[in-house]
JSON list of C-alpha atoms in Angstrom, two decimals:
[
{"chain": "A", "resi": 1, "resn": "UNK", "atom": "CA", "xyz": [140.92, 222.98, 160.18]},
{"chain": "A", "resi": 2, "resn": "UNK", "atom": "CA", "xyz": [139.98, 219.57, 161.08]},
{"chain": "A", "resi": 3, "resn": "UNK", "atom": "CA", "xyz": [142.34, 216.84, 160.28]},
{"chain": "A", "resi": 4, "resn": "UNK", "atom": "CA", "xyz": [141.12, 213.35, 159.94]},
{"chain": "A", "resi": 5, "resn": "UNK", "atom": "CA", "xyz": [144.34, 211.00, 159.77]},
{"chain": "A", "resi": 6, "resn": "UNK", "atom": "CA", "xyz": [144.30, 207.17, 159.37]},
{"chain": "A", "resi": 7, "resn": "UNK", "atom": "CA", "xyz": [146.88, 204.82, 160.39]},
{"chain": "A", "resi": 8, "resn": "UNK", "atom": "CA", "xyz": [148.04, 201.81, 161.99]},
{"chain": "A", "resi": 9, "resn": "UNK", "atom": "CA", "xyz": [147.66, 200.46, 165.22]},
{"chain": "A", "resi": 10, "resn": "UNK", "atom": "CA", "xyz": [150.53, 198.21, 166.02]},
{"chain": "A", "resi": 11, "resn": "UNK", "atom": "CA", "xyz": [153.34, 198.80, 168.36]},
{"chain": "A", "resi": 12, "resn": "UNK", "atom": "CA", "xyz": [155.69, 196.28, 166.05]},
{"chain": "A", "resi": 13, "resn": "UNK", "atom": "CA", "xyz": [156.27, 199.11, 163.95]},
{"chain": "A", "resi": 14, "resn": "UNK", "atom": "CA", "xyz": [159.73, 200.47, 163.29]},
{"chain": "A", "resi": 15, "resn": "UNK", "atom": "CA", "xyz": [160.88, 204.37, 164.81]},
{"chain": "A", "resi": 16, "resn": "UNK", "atom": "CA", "xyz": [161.43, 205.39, 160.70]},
{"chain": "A", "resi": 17, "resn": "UNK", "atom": "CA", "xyz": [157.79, 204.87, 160.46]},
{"chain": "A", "resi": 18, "resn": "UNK", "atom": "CA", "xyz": [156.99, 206.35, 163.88]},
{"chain": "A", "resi": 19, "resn": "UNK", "atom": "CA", "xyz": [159.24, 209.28, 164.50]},
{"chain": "A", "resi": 20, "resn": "UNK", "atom": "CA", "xyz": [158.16, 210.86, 161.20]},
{"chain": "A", "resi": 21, "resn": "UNK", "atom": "CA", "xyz": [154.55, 210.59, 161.79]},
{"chain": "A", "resi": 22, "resn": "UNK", "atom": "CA", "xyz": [154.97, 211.98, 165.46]},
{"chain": "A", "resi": 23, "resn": "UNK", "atom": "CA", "xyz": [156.85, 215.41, 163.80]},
{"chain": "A", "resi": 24, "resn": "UNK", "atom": "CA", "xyz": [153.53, 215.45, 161.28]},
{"chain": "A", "resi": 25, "resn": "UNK", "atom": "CA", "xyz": [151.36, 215.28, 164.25]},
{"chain": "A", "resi": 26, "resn": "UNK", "atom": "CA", "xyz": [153.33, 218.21, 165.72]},
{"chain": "A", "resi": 27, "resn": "UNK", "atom": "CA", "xyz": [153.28, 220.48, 162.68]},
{"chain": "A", "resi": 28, "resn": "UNK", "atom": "CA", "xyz": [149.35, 219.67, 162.60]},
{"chain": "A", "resi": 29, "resn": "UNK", "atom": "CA", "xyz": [149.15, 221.37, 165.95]},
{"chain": "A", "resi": 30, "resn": "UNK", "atom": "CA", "xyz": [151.87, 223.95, 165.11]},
{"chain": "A", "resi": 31, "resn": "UNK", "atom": "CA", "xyz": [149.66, 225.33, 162.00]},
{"chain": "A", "resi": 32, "resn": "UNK", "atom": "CA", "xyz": [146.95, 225.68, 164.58]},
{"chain": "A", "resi": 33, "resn": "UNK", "atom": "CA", "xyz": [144.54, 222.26, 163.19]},
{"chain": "A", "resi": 34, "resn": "UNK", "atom": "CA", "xyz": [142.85, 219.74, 165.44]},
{"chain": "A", "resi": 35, "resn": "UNK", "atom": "CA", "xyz": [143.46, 216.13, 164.86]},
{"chain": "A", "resi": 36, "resn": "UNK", "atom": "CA", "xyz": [140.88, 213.90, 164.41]},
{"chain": "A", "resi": 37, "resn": "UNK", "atom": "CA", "xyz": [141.80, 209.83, 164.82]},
{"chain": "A", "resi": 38, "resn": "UNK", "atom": "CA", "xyz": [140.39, 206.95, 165.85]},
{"chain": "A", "resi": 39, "resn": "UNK", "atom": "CA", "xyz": [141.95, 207.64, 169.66]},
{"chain": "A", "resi": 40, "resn": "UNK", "atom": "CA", "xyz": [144.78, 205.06, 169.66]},
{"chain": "A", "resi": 41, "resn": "UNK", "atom": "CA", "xyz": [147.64, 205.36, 171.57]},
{"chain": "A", "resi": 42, "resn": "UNK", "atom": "CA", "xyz": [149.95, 202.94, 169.72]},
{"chain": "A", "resi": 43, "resn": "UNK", "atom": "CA", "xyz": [151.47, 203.31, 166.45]},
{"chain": "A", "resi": 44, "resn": "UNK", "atom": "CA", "xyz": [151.37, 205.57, 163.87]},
{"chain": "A", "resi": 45, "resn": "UNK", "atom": "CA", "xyz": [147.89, 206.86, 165.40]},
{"chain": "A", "resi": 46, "resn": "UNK", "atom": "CA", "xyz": [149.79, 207.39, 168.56]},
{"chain": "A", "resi": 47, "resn": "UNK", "atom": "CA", "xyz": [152.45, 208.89, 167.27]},
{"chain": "A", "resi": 48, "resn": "UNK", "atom": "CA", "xyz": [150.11, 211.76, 165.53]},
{"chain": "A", "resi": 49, "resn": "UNK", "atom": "CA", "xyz": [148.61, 212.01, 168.94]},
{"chain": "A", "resi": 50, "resn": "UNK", "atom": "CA", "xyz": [151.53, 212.26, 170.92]},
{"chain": "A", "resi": 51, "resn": "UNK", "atom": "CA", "xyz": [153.28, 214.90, 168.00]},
{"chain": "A", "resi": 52, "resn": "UNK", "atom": "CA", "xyz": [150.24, 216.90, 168.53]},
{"chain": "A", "resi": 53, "resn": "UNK", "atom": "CA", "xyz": [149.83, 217.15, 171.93]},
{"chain": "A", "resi": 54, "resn": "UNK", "atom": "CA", "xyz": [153.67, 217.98, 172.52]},
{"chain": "A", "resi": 55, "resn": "UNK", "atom": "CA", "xyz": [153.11, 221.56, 170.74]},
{"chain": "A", "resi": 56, "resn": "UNK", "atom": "CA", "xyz": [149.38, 222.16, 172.55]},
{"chain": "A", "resi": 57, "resn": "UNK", "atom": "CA", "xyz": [146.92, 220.99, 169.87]},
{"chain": "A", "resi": 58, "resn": "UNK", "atom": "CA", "xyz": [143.84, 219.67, 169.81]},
{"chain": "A", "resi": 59, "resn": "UNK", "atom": "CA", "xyz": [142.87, 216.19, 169.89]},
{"chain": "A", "resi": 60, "resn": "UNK", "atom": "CA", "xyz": [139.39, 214.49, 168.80]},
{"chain": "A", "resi": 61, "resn": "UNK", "atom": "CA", "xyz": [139.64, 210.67, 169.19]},
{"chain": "A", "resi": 62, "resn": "UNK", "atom": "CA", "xyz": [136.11, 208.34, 167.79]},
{"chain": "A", "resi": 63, "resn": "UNK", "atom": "CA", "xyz": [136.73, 204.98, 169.26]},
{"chain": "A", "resi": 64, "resn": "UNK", "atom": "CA", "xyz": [133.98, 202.07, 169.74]},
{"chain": "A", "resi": 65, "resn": "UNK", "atom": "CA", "xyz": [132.98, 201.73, 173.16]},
{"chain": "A", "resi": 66, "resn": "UNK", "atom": "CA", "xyz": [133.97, 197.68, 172.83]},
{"chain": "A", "resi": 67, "resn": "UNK", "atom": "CA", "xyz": [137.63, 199.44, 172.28]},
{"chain": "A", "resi": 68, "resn": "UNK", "atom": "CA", "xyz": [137.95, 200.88, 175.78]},
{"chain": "A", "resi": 69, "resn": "UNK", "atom": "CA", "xyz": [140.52, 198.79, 177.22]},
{"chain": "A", "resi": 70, "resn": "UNK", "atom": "CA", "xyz": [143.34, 199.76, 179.34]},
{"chain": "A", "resi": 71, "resn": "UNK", "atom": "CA", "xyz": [146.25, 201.28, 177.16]},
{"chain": "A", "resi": 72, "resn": "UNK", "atom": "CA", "xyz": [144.15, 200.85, 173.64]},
{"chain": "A", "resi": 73, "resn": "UNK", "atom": "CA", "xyz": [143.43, 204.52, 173.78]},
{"chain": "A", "resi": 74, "resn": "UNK", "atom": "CA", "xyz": [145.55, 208.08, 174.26]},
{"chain": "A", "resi": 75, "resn": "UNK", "atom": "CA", "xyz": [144.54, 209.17, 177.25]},
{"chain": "A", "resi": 76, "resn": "UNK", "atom": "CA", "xyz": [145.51, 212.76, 176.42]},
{"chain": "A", "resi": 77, "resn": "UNK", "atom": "CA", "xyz": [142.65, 213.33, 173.81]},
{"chain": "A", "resi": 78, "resn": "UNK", "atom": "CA", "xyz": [140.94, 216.38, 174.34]},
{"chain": "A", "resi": 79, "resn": "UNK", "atom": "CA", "xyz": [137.85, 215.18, 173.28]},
{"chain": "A", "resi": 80, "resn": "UNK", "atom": "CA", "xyz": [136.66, 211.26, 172.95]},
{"chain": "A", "resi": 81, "resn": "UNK", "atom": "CA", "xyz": [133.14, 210.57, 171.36]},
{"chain": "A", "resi": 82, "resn": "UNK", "atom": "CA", "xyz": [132.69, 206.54, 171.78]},
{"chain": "A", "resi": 83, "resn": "UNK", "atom": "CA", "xyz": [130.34, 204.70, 169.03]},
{"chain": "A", "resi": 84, "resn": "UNK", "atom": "CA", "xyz": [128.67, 201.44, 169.02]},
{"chain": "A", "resi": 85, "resn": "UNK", "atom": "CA", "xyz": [130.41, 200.28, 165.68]},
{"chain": "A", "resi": 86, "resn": "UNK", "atom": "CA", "xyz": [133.36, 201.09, 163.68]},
{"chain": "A", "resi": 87, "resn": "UNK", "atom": "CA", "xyz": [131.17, 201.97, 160.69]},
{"chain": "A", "resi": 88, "resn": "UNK", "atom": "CA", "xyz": [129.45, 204.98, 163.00]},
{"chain": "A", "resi": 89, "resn": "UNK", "atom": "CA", "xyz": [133.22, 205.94, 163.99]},
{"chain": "A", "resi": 90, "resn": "UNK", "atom": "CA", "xyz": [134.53, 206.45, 160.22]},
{"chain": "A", "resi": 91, "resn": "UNK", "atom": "CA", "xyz": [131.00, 208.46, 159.31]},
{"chain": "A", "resi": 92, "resn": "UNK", "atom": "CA", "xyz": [131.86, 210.93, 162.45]},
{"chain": "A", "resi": 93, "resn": "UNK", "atom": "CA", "xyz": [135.65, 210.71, 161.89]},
{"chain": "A", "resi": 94, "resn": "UNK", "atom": "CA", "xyz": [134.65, 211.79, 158.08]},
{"chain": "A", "resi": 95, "resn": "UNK", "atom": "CA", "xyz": [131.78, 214.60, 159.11]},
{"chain": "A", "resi": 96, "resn": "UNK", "atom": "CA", "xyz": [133.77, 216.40, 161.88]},
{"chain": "A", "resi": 97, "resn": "UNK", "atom": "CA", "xyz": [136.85, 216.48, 159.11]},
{"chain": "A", "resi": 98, "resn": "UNK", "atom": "CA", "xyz": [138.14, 219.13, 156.79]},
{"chain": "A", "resi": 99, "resn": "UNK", "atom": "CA", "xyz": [140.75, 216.90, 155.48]},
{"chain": "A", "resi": 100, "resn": "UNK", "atom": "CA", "xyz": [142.34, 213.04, 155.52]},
{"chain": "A", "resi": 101, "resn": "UNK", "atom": "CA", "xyz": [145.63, 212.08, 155.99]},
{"chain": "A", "resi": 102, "resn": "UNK", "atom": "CA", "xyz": [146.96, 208.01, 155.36]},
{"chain": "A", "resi": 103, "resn": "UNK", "atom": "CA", "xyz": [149.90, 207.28, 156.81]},
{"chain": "A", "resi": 104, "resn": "UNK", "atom": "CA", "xyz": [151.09, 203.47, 156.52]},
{"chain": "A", "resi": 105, "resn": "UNK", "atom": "CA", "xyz": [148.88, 201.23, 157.79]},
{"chain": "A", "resi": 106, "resn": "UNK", "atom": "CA", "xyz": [147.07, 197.67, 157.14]},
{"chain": "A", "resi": 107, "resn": "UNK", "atom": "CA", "xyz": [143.74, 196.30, 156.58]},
{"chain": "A", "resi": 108, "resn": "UNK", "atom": "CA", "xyz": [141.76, 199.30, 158.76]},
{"chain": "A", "resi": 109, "resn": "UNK", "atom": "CA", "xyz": [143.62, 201.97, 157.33]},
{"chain": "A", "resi": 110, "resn": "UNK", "atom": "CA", "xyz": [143.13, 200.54, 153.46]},
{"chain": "A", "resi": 111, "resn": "UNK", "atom": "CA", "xyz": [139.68, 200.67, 154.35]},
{"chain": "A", "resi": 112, "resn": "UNK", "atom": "CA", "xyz": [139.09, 203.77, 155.85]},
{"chain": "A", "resi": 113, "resn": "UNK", "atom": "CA", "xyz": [141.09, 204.76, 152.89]},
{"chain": "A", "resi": 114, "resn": "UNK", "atom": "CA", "xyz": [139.18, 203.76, 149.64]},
{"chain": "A", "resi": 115, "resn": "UNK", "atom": "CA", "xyz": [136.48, 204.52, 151.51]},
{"chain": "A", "resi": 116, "resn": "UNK", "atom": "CA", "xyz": [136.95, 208.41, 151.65]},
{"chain": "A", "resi": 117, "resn": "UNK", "atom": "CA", "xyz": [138.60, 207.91, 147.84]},
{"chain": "A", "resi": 118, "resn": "UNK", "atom": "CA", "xyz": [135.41, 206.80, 146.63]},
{"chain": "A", "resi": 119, "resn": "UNK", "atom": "CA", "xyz": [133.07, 208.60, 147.99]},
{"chain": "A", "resi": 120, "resn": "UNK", "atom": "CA", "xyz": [135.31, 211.53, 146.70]},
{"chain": "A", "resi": 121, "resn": "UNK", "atom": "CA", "xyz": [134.95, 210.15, 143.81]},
{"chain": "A", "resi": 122, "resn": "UNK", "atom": "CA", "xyz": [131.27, 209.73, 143.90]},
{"chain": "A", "resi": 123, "resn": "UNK", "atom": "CA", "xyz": [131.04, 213.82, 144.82]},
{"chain": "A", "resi": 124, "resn": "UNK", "atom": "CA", "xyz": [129.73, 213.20, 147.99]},
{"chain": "A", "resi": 125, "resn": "UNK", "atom": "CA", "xyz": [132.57, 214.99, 149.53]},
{"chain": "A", "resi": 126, "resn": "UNK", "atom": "CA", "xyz": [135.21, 217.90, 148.27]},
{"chain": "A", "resi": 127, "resn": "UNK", "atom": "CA", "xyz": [137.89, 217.37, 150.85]},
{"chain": "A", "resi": 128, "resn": "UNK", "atom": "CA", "xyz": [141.18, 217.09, 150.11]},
{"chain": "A", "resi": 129, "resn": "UNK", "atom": "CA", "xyz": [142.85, 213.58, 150.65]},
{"chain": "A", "resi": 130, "resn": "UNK", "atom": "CA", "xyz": [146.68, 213.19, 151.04]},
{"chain": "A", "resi": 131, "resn": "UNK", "atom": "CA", "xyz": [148.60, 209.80, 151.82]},
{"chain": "A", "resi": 132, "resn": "UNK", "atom": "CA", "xyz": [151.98, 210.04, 153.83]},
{"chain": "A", "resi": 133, "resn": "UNK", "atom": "CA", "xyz": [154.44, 207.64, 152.12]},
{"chain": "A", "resi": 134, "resn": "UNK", "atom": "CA", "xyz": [156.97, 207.62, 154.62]},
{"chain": "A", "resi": 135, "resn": "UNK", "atom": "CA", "xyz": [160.18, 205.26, 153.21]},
{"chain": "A", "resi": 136, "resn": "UNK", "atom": "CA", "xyz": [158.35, 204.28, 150.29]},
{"chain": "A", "resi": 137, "resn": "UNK", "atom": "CA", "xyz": [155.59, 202.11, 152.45]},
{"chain": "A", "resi": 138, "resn": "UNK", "atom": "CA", "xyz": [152.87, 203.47, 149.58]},
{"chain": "A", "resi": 139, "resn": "UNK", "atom": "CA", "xyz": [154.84, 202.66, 146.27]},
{"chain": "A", "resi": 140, "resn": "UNK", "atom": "CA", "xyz": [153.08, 199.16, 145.70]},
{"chain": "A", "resi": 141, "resn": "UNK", "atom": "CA", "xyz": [149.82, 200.80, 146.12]},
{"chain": "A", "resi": 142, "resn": "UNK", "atom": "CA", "xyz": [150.89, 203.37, 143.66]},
{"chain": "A", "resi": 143, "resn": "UNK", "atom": "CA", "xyz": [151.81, 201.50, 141.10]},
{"chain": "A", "resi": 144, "resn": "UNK", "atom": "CA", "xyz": [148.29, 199.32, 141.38]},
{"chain": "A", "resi": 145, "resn": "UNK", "atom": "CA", "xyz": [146.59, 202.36, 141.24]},
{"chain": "A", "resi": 146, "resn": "UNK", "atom": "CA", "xyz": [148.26, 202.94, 138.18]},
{"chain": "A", "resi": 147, "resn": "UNK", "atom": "CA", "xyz": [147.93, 200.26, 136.81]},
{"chain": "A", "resi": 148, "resn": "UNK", "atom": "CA", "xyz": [144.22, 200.42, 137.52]},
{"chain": "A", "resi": 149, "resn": "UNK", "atom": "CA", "xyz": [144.15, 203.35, 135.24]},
{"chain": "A", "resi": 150, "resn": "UNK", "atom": "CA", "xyz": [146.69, 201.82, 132.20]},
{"chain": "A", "resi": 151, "resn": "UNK", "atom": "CA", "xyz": [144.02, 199.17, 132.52]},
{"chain": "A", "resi": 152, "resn": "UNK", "atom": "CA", "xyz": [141.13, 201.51, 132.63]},
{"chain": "A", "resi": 153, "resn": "UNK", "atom": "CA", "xyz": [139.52, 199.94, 135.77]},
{"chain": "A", "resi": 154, "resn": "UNK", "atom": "CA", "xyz": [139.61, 203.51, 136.89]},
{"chain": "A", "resi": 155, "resn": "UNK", "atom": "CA", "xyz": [140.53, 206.89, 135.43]},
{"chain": "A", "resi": 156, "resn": "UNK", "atom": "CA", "xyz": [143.42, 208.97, 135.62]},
{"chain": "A", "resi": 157, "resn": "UNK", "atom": "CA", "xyz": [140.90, 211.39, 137.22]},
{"chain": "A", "resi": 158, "resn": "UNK", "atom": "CA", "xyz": [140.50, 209.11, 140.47]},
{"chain": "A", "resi": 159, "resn": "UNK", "atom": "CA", "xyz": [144.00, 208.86, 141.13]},
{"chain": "A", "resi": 160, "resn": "UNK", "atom": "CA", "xyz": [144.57, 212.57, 140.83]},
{"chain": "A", "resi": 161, "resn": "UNK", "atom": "CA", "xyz": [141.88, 213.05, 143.70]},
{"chain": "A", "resi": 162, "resn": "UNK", "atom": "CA", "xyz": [144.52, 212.68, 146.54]},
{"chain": "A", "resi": 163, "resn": "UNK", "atom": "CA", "xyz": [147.88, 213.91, 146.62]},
{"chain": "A", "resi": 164, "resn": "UNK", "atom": "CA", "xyz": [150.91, 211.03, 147.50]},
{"chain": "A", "resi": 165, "resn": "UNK", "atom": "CA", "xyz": [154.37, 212.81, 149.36]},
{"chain": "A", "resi": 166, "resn": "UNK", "atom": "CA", "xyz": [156.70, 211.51, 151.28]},
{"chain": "A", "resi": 167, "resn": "UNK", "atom": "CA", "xyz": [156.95, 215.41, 152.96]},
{"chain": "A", "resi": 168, "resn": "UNK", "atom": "CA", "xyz": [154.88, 216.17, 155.50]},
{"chain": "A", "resi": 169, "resn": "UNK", "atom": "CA", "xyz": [155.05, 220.41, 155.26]},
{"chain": "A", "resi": 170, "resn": "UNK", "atom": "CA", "xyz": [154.17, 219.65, 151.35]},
{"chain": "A", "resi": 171, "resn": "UNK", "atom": "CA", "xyz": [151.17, 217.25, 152.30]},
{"chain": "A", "resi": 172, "resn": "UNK", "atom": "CA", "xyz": [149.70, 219.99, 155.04]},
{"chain": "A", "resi": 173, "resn": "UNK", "atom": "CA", "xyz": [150.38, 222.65, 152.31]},
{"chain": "A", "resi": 174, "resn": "UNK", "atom": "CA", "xyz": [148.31, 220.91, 149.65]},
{"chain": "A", "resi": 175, "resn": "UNK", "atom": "CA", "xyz": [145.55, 219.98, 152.58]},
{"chain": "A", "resi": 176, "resn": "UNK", "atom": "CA", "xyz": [145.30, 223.83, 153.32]},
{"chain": "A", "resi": 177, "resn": "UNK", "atom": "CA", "xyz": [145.13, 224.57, 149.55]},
{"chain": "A", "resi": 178, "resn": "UNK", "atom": "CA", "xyz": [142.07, 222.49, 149.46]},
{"chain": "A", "resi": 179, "resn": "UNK", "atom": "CA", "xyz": [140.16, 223.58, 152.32]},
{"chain": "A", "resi": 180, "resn": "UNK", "atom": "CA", "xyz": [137.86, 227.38, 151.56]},
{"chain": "A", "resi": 181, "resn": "UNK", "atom": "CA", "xyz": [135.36, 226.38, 154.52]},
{"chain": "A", "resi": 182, "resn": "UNK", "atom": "CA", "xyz": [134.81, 223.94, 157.52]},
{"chain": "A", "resi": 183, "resn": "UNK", "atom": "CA", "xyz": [133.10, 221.12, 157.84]},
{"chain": "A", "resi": 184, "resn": "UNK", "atom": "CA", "xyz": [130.14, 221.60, 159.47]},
{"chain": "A", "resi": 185, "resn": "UNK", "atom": "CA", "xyz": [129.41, 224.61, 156.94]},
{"chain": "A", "resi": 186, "resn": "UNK", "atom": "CA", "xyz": [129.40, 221.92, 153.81]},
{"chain": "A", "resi": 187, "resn": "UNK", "atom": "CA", "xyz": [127.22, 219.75, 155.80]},
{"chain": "A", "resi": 188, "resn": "UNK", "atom": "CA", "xyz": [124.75, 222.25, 156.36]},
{"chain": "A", "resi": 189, "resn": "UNK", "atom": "CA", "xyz": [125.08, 223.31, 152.75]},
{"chain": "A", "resi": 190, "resn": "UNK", "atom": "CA", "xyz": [124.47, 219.75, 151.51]},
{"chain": "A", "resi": 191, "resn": "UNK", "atom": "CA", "xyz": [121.25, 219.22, 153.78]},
{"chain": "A", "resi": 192, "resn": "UNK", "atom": "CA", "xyz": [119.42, 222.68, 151.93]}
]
């Protein structure tokens, strides 16, 4: 299976925010999946990069060509497709996916985010959609979300759509619950 996860960028961030992500990125390789990222080498990206390529996996990194600068990407991918814009990298980040993972993260990751939520919800997509909430970094957004739906601004519905755990063999669990066929099969299946 195909992993796409989302995350942050920054090196400012603290080791319990890295060190957990880096033992999901190993247990993505472990079950035998290939990660797909945006090919950072920093952060929470690169610490799902570096977790998976410690046990062997497979790495696809999407990056924007105007991103190749020295040290902005894991050199260790095992495949790196470059796109003009960062719009063309989240459509091939979401086609060559089974799954999405969103581990903490800012603006980017948000948006990569709602953007796979809603088009969920829209049924243009079946995958299934988990967010890592390592320490708690997620509970904010949780309890908008919620809100959102005691408000009816959105339905209870929506917010079932993804799966929120602070455990990363119960988020890969529930990913691999969701998935009966790869990507490229429901692609093909959608163009008929």
């Amino acid at each position: 299976m195909n992993i796409c996860l989302y995350g942050a960028s920054s090196n400012a961030i603290a080791k319990s925010y890295i060190n957990p992500t880096e033992e999901l990125g190993a247990k993505i390789a472990e079950r035998g999946h290939t990660l797909v990222y945006g090919a950072g080498a920093a952060g929470l990206m690169g610490a799902a990069a570096r977790g998976v390529y410690s046990r062997g996996g497979k790495i696809i990194g999407v990056v924007p060509s105007f991103l190749q600068v020295d040290g902005i990407l894991f050199k260790n991918c095992t495949e790196l497709i470059y796109t003009e814009t960062m719009r063309e990298r989240k459509e091939i980040m979401e086609q060559k996916s089974d799954a999405f993972i969103m581990t903490p993260g800012g603006v980017g990751t948000f948006d990569e985010f709602f953007e796979i939520l809603t088009l969920k919800q829209l049924g243009r997509h079946s995958k299934p959609i988990a967010v890592f909430n390592i320490n708690g970094y997620y509970d904010c957004l949780i309890a908008q979300l919620n809100n959102a739906v005691h408000k009816q601004f959105m339905t209870q519905e929506t917010l079932n759509l993804c799966l929120f755990t602070d455990r990363a063999d119960k988020l890969l669990n529930y990913l691999e619950a969701g998935v009966s066929e790869p990507a490229e099969a429901r692609i093909f299946k959608n163009l008929e």
